[in-house]
XYZ file of C-alpha atoms in Angstrom:
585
model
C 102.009 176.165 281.981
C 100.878 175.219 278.521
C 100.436 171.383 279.779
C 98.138 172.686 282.891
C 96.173 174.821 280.974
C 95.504 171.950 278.413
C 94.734 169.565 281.702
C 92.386 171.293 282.846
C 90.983 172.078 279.381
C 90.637 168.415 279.022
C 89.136 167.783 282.456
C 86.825 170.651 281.776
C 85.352 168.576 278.607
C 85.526 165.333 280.356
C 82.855 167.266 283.023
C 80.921 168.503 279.931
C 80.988 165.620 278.376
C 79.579 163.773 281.285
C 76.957 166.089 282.893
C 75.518 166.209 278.980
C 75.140 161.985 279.125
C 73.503 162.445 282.625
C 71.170 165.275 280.931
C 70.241 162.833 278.208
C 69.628 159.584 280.190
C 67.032 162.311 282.580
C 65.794 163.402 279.236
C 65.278 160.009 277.794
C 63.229 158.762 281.095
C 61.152 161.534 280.667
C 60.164 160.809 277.421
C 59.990 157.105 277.918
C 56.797 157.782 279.747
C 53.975 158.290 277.382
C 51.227 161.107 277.109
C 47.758 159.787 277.992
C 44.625 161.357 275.724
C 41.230 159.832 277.366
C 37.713 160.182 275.165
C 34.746 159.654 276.851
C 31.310 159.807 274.973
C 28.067 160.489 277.152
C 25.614 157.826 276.552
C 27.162 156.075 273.490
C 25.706 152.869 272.448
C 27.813 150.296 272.259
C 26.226 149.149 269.160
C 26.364 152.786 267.269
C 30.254 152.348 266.398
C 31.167 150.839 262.891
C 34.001 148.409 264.060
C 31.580 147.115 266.812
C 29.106 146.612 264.392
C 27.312 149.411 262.951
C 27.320 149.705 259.035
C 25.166 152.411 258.708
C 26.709 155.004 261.028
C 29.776 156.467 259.940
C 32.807 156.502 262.031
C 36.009 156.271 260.426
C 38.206 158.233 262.684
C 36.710 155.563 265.554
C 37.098 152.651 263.501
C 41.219 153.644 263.032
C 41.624 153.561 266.520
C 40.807 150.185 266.783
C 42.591 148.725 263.645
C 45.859 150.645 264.721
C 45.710 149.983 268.452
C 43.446 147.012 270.759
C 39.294 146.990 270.544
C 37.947 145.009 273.764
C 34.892 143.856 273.612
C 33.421 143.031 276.971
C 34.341 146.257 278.400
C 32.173 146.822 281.147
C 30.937 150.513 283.173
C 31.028 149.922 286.724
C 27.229 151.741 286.805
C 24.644 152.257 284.280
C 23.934 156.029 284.768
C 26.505 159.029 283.984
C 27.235 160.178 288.194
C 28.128 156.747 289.583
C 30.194 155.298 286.217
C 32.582 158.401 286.118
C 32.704 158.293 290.082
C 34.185 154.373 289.303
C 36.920 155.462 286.094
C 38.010 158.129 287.933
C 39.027 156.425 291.042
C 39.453 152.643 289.793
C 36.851 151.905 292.807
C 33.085 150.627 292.290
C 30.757 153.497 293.101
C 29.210 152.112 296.371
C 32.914 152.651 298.082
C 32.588 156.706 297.287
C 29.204 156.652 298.372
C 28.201 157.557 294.945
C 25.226 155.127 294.796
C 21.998 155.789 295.196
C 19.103 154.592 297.225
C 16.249 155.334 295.631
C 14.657 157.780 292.308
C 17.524 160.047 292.351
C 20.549 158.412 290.684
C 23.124 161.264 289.813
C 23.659 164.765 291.028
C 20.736 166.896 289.718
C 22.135 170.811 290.290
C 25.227 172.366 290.028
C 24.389 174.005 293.263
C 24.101 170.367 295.376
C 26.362 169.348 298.331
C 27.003 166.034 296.952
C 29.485 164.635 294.522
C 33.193 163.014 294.244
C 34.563 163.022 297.688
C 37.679 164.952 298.466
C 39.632 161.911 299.979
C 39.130 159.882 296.780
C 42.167 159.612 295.074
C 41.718 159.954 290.934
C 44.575 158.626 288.777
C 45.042 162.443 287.756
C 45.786 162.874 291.808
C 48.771 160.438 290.961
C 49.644 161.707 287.585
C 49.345 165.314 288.703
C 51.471 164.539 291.748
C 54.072 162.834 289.018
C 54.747 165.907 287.010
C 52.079 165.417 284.710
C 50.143 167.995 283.167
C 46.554 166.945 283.507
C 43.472 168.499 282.000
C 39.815 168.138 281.598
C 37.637 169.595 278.755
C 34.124 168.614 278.479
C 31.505 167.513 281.051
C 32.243 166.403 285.028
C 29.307 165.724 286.809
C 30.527 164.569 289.698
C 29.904 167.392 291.881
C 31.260 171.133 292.902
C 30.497 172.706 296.180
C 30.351 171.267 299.680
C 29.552 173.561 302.268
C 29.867 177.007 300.193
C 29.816 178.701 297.052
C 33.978 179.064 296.078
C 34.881 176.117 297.939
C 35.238 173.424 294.999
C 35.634 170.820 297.138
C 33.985 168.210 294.316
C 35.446 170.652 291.624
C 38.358 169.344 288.748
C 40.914 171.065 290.331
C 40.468 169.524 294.100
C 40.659 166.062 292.217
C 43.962 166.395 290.089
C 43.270 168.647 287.565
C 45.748 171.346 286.728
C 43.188 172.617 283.938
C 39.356 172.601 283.774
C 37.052 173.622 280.623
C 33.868 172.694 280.172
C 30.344 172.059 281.874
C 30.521 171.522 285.474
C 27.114 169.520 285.153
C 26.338 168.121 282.164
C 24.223 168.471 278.992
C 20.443 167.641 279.632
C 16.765 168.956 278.051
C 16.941 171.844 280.843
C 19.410 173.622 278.857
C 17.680 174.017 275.387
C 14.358 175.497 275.724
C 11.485 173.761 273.820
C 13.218 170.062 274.615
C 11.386 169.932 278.159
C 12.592 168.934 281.585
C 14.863 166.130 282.872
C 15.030 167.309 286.431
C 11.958 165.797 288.578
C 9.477 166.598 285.802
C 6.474 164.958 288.001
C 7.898 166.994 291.152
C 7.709 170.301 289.360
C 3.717 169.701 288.074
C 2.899 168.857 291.500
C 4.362 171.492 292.970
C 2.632 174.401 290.437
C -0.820 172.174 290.890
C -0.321 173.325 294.802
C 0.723 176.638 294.059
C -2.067 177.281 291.966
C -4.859 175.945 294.318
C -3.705 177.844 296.921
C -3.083 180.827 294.494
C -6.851 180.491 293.684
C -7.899 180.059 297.556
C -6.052 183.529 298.138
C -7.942 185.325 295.308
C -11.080 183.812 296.685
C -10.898 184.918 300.701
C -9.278 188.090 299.000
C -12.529 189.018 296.290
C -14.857 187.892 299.515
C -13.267 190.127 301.916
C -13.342 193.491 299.190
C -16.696 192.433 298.731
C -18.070 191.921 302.206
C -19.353 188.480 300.970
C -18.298 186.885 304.333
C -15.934 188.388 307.010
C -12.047 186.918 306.601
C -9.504 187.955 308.880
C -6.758 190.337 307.417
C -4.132 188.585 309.183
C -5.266 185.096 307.841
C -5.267 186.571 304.263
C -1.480 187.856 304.746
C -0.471 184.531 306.279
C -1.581 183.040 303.291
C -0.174 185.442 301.260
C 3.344 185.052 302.475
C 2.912 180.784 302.291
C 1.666 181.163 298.727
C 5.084 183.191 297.837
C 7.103 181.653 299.966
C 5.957 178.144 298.371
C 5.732 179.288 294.977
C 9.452 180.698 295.184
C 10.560 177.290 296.761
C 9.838 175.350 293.373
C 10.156 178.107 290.776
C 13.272 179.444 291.407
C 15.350 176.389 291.425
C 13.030 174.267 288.495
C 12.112 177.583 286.187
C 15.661 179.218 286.092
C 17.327 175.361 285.983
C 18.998 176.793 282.888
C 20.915 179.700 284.460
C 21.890 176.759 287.655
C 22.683 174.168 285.514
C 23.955 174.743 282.017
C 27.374 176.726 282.744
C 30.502 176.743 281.652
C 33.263 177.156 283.944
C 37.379 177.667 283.201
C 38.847 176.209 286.179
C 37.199 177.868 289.052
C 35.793 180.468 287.400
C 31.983 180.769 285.258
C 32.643 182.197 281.848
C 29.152 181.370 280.763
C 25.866 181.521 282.052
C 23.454 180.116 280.597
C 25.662 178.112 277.891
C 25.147 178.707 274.234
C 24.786 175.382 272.657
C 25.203 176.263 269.083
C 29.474 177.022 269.445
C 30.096 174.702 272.176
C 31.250 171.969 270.592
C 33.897 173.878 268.244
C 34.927 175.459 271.620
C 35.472 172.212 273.451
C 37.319 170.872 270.250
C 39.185 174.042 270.482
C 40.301 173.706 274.171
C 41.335 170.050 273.612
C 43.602 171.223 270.705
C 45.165 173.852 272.773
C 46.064 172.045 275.420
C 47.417 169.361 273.597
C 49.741 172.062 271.625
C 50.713 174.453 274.684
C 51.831 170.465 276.541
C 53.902 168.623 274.049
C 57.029 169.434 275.201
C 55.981 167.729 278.443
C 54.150 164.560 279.587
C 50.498 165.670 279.656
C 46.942 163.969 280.680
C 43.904 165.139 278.912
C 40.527 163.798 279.595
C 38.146 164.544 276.574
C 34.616 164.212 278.423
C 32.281 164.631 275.026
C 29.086 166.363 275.702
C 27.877 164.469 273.201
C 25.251 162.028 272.130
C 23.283 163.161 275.463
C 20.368 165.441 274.903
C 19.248 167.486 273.705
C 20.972 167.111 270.405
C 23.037 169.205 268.563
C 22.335 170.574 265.104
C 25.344 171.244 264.166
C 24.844 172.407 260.653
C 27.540 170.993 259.088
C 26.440 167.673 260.014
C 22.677 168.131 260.332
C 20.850 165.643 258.102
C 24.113 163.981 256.941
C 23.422 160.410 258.412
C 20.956 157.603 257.782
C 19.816 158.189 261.601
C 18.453 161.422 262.144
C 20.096 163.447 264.466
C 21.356 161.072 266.360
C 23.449 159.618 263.993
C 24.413 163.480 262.808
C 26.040 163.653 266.327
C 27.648 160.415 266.490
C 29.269 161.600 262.918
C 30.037 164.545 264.828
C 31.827 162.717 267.037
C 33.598 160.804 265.056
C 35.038 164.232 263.086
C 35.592 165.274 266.411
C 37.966 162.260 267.387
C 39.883 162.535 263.712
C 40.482 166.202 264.753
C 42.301 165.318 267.990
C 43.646 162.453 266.107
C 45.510 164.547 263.885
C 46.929 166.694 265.888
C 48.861 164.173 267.981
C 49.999 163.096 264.455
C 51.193 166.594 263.671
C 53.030 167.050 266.548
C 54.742 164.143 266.243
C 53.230 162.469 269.328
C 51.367 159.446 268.112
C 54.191 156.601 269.630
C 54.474 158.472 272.564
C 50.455 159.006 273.270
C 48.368 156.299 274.684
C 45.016 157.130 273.183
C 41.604 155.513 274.637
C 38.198 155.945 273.174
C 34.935 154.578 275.571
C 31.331 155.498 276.228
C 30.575 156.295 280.290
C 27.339 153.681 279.879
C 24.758 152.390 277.265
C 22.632 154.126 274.738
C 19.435 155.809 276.276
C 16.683 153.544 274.605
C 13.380 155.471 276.046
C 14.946 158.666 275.374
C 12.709 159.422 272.077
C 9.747 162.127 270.919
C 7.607 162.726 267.972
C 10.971 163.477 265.630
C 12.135 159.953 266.367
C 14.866 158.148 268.208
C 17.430 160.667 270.358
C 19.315 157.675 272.168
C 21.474 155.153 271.113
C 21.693 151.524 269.924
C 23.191 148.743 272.096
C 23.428 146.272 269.476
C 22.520 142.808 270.622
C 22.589 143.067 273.698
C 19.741 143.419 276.389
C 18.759 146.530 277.811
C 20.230 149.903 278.588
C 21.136 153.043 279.981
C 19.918 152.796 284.045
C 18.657 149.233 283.302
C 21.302 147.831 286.350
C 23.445 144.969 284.991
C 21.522 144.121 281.682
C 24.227 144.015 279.111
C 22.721 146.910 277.050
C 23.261 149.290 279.774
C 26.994 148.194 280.797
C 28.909 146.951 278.026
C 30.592 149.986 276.126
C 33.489 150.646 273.653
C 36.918 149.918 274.842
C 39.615 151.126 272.088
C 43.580 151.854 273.138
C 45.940 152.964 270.204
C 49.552 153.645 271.260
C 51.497 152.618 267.822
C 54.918 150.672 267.888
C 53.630 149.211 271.826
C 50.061 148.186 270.854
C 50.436 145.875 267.872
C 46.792 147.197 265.481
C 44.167 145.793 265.334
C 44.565 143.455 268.146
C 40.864 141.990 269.554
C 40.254 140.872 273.620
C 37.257 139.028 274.004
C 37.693 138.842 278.328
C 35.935 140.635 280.407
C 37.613 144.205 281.186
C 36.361 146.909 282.930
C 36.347 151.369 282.525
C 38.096 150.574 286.076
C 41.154 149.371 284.539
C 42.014 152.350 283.215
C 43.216 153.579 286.983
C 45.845 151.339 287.221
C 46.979 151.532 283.908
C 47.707 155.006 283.778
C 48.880 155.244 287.035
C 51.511 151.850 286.766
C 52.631 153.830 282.552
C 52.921 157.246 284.370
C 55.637 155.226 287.366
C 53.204 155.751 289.747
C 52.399 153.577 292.582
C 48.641 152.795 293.114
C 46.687 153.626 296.981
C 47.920 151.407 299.784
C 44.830 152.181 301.969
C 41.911 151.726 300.003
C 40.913 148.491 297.531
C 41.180 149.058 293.718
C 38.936 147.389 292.112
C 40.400 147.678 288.679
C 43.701 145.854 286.973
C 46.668 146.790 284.645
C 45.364 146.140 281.365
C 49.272 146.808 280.124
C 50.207 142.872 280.447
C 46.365 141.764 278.523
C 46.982 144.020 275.783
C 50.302 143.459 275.385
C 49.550 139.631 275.174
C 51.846 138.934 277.981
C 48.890 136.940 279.853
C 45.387 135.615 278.058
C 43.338 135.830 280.585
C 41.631 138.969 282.419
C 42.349 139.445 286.304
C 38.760 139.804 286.785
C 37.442 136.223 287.907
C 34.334 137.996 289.174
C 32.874 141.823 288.291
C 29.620 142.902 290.634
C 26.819 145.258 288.417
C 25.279 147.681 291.311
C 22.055 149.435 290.275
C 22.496 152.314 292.582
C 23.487 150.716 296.224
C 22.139 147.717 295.043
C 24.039 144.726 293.628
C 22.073 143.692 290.765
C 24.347 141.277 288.555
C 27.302 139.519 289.194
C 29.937 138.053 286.266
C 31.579 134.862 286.593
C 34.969 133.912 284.415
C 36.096 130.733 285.650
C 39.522 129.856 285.309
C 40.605 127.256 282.874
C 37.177 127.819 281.160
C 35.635 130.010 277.825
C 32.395 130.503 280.403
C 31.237 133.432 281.534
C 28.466 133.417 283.730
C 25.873 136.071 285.115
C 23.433 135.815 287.761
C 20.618 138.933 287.876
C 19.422 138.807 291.716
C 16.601 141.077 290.367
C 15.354 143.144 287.239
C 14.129 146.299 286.440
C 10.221 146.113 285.829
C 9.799 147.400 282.072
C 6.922 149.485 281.148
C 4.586 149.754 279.572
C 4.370 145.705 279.702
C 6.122 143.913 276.756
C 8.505 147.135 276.678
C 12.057 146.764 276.504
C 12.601 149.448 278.769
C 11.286 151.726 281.390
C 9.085 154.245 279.020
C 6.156 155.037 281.484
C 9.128 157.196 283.658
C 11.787 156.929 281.365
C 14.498 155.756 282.909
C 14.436 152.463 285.104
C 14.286 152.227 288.837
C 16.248 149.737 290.939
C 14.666 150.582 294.073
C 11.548 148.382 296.374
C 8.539 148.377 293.888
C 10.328 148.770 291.015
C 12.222 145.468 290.478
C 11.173 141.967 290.365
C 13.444 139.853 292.442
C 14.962 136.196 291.576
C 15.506 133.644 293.805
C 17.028 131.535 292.650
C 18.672 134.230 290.262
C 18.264 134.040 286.583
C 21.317 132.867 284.983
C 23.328 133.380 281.763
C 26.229 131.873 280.213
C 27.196 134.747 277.959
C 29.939 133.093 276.180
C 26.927 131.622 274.373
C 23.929 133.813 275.092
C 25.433 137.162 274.897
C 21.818 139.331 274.159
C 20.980 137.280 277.519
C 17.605 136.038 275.532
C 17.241 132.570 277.444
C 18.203 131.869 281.109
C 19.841 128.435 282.169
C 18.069 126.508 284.286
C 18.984 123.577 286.570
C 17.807 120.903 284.037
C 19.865 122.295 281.319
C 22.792 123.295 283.405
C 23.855 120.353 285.309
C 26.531 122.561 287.322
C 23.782 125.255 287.765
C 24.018 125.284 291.996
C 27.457 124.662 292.000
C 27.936 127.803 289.655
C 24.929 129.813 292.115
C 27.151 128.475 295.148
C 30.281 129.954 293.722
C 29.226 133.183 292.781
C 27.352 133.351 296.059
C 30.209 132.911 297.574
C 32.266 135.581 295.885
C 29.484 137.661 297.107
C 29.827 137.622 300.268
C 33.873 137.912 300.121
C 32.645 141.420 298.169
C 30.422 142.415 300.660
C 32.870 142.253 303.386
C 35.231 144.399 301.923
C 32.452 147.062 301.649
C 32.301 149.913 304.537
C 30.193 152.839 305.642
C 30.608 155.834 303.677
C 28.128 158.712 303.487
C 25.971 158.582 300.399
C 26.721 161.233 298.081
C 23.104 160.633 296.165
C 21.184 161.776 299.153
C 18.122 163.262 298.725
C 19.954 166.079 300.991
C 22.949 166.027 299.061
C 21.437 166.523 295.298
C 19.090 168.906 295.851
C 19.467 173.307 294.880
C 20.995 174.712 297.379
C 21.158 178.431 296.702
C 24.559 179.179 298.771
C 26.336 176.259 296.711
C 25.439 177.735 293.497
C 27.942 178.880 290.934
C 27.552 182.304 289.804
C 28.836 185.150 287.433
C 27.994 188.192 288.723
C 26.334 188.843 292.070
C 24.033 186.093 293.399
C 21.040 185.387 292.208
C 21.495 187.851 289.189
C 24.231 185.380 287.209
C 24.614 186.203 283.606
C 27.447 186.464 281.355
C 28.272 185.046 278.264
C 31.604 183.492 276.485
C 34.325 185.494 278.348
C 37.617 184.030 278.857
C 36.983 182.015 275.546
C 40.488 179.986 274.234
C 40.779 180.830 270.754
């Protein structure tokens, strides 16, 4: 009896002993697969960052990144504006595939309350990651759309795209929301539109004055027909324009607005805050977070413990800002004791906003050397942005690729770390950047990268194989105004549509491996292979353009405009108001 029970004590601990090995193996491949933290600055410059440049802006925290972990430095946005470069890193796909390019003046989503934005049968890598037991989070701005055919449908929203946890500003941060900074939204639109109001205001009070008066006889009826056109027009413009700061400058917790208008002054502690939290409340688990910085866009913040502490205004007070901001979330992965298990990744959605300036100074950024940029189409300037990964003891520090990459890349890298397996029916544009980093291969997987200004391809790269070359051809250029301008000053941000380009035939050509500020184009005297290089890339063009299809565009004038029904709203409609509830602290 005394044997048996020992047996079957034995067997008992043989069964413990193995179902705690299978435990730790499950336990081990669930830690094997690293946390991902994602920082994206709105409207960084390239050139504003000290280890890409910059001497007089200080960015420690940034600079870290890139001496423990890999700094690229052709890393390339797949658009020049903030709606169509997020619509490419989120879904590894250049913008014209989502429809998310536009086709004339209006070249991102204008009002919370439009139709258009990220559409629902685009897969995002935190679709994948999400469906891969990944926590995933967003704090900061979206922009890429939130209603489709009603108010609480949030068909463009976060949460519809992979996101088990939204925080932030639905929108983004523009002028709108800080009065005294003026208008971003259709500025020229809006005058027009209170010119007409006011004559016909004016042509009411006249017929009205000479009807009291008996001056000449006006019909009653004609005077309340005109009444009701000069409301009814007069409400069409002011309500969506005048209150653009209750529309547009929100903040929303998942589905829900918790503030209405924002308050600029606490929200970036609050964002900070959220990102902390979430990184804290998730570390027992493989999490996702996607830091979208409201930051350097305008207006500016003064926040006042870094208001005049920089050798740039306030400009460089917010990229500081930044930078503290970065060390913050830094440190806590450190604390936790998540830094070799967190793949960190630090970029800019575009270039620096160069016209973007008033009587106090500069309020964009600097794109260093090169040409160009923010909305310039494929000048440099414009597209070439930060591109920092730090995941210590698998990213040996301060590791430097000088091939071309793109924010596209970042799709199939997640996806391929998380044990994912990328879209079978739909092209990815971008590549694993896991084998280039890891200096498994030397070369980048993109031969060829096409710059679209809006629907339009503007630019296309060339990286031969076997060769240090890498070659652009512009098949047009912004015009720049006021002439002798290096931008588009007279309307402030450039247009790629008829009238507002000058086109190149044959196209002007760089070799940027030499010419990187794209100061002197080649042509066919000094480049002896110059058609042969114009036949190539010509020919890579057309290979693009047939994998292109028909795809309703998102950028619509139809699609971006107020619509009242779409709008989010605390409270009842159209009385939204409330401010800071449902606040993490």
């Amino acid at each position: 009896m005394g044997c048996f029970i020992n047996q079957r004590s034995w067997m008992f601990a043989v069964l413990l002993l193995l179902c705690s090995i299978e435990y730790l193996i499950a336990s081990d491949h669930t830690d094997a697969r690293p946390n991902f933290i994602v920082m994206m600055v709105d409207d960084l410059g390239i050139g504003d960052i000290g280890c890409y440049g910059n001497n007089t802006v200080r960015t420690p925290n940034i600079d870290r990144l890139a001496q423990e972990g890999v700094k690229l430095t052709q890393h390339i946005a797949a658009g020049p504006l903030c709606t169509p470069s997020r619509a490419a890193f989120m879904t590894g796909r250049y913008p014209i595939r989502s429809g998310m390019g536009s086709t004339g003046r209006v070249q991102v989503i204008l009002w919370t309350g439009a139709s258009g934005g990220l559409p629902s049968n685009e897969t995002t890598f935190a679709t994948i990651l999400q469906k891969h037991d990944y926590s995933t989070g967003i704090v900061g701005k979206w922009h890429l759309g939130v209603n489709c055919d009603s108010r609480n449908d949030n068909c463009h929203h976060p949460v519809n795209h992979g996101f088990d946890y939204f925080y932030g500003l639905p929108f983004t941060l523009f002028n709108d929301c800080k009065p005294g900074e003026g208008t971003d939204i259709l500025a020229d639109v809006q005058a027009l539109f209170r010119q007409a109001s006011q004559v016909l205001g004016l042509a009411l009070l006249t017929l009205l004055i000479a009807r009291l008066t008996g001056f000449f006889l006006v019909s009653w009826k004609l005077i309340v027909l005109l009444t009701i056109t000069v409301l009814v027009g007069f409400c069409s413009w002011y309500v969506p324009f005048a209150l653009v700061q209750t529309w547009n400058c929100i903040i929303m917790k998942n589905q829900d607005v918790i503030e209405q208008p924002m308050t600029l002054e606490t929200l970036p502690q609050r964002l900070l805050n959220e990102a902390e939290y979430f990184i804290e409340r998730n570390q027992q688990r493989p999490f996702f977070l996607f830091i979208s910085f409201a930051h350097v866009h305008t207006p500016l913040f003064t926040s006042k413990d870094f208001m005049g502490k920089s050798q740039h205004g306030l400009y460089g007070d917010n990229v500081e800002e930044v930078d503290w901001m970065v060390g913050r979330i830094t440190n806590v992965v450190e604390r936790l004791g998540l830094s070799n298990k967190t793949m960190m990744y630090f970029t800019s959605d575009h270039g620096g906003h160069l016209e973007d300036s008033d009587s106090r100074g500069q309020k964009g950024g600097w794109n260093g050397i090169y040409k160009g940029g923010k909305g310039m189409g494929g000048w440099e300037g414009g597209i070439r942005v930060p591109g920092i990964f730090r995941w210590p003891g698998t990213l040996s520090p301060g590791s430097v690729i000088d091939e071309p990459t793109s924010l596209m890349d970042v799709f199939p890298t997640l996806v391929n770390l998380a044990g994912g397996e990328l879209p079978k029916d739909r092209i990815i544009d971008g590549h694993d950047l896991m084998p280039l980093m890891e200096g498994k291969v030397l070369r980048s997987e993109h031969e060829f990268m096409f710059h679209y200004c809006g629907i339009y391809l503007n630019a296309v790269r060339w990286h031969p194989q076997n060769s240090d070359a890498i070659y652009k051809a512009h098949f047009f250029t912004p015009n720049f105004s006021p002439e002798g301008a290096g931008g588009c000053y007279t309307i402030h941000i450039c247009r790629c549509d008829e009238g507002f380009v000058t086109p190149h035939n044959p196209p002007l050509l760089f070799d940027l491996s030499k010419d990187p500020s794209e100061s002197t184009p080649l042509s066919p005297d000094e480049e002896p292979l110059f058609f042969e290089i114009m036949q190539r890339i010509q020919g890579a063009v057309k290979e693009h353009k047939e994998t292109l299809t028909q795809v309703p565009h998102q950028l619509s004038w139809n699609n971006v405009l107020w619509k009242p029904w779409l709008q989010p709203c605390c409270g009842t409609f159209p009385f939204c108001s409330c401010i800071g509830k449902n606040t993490t602290t």
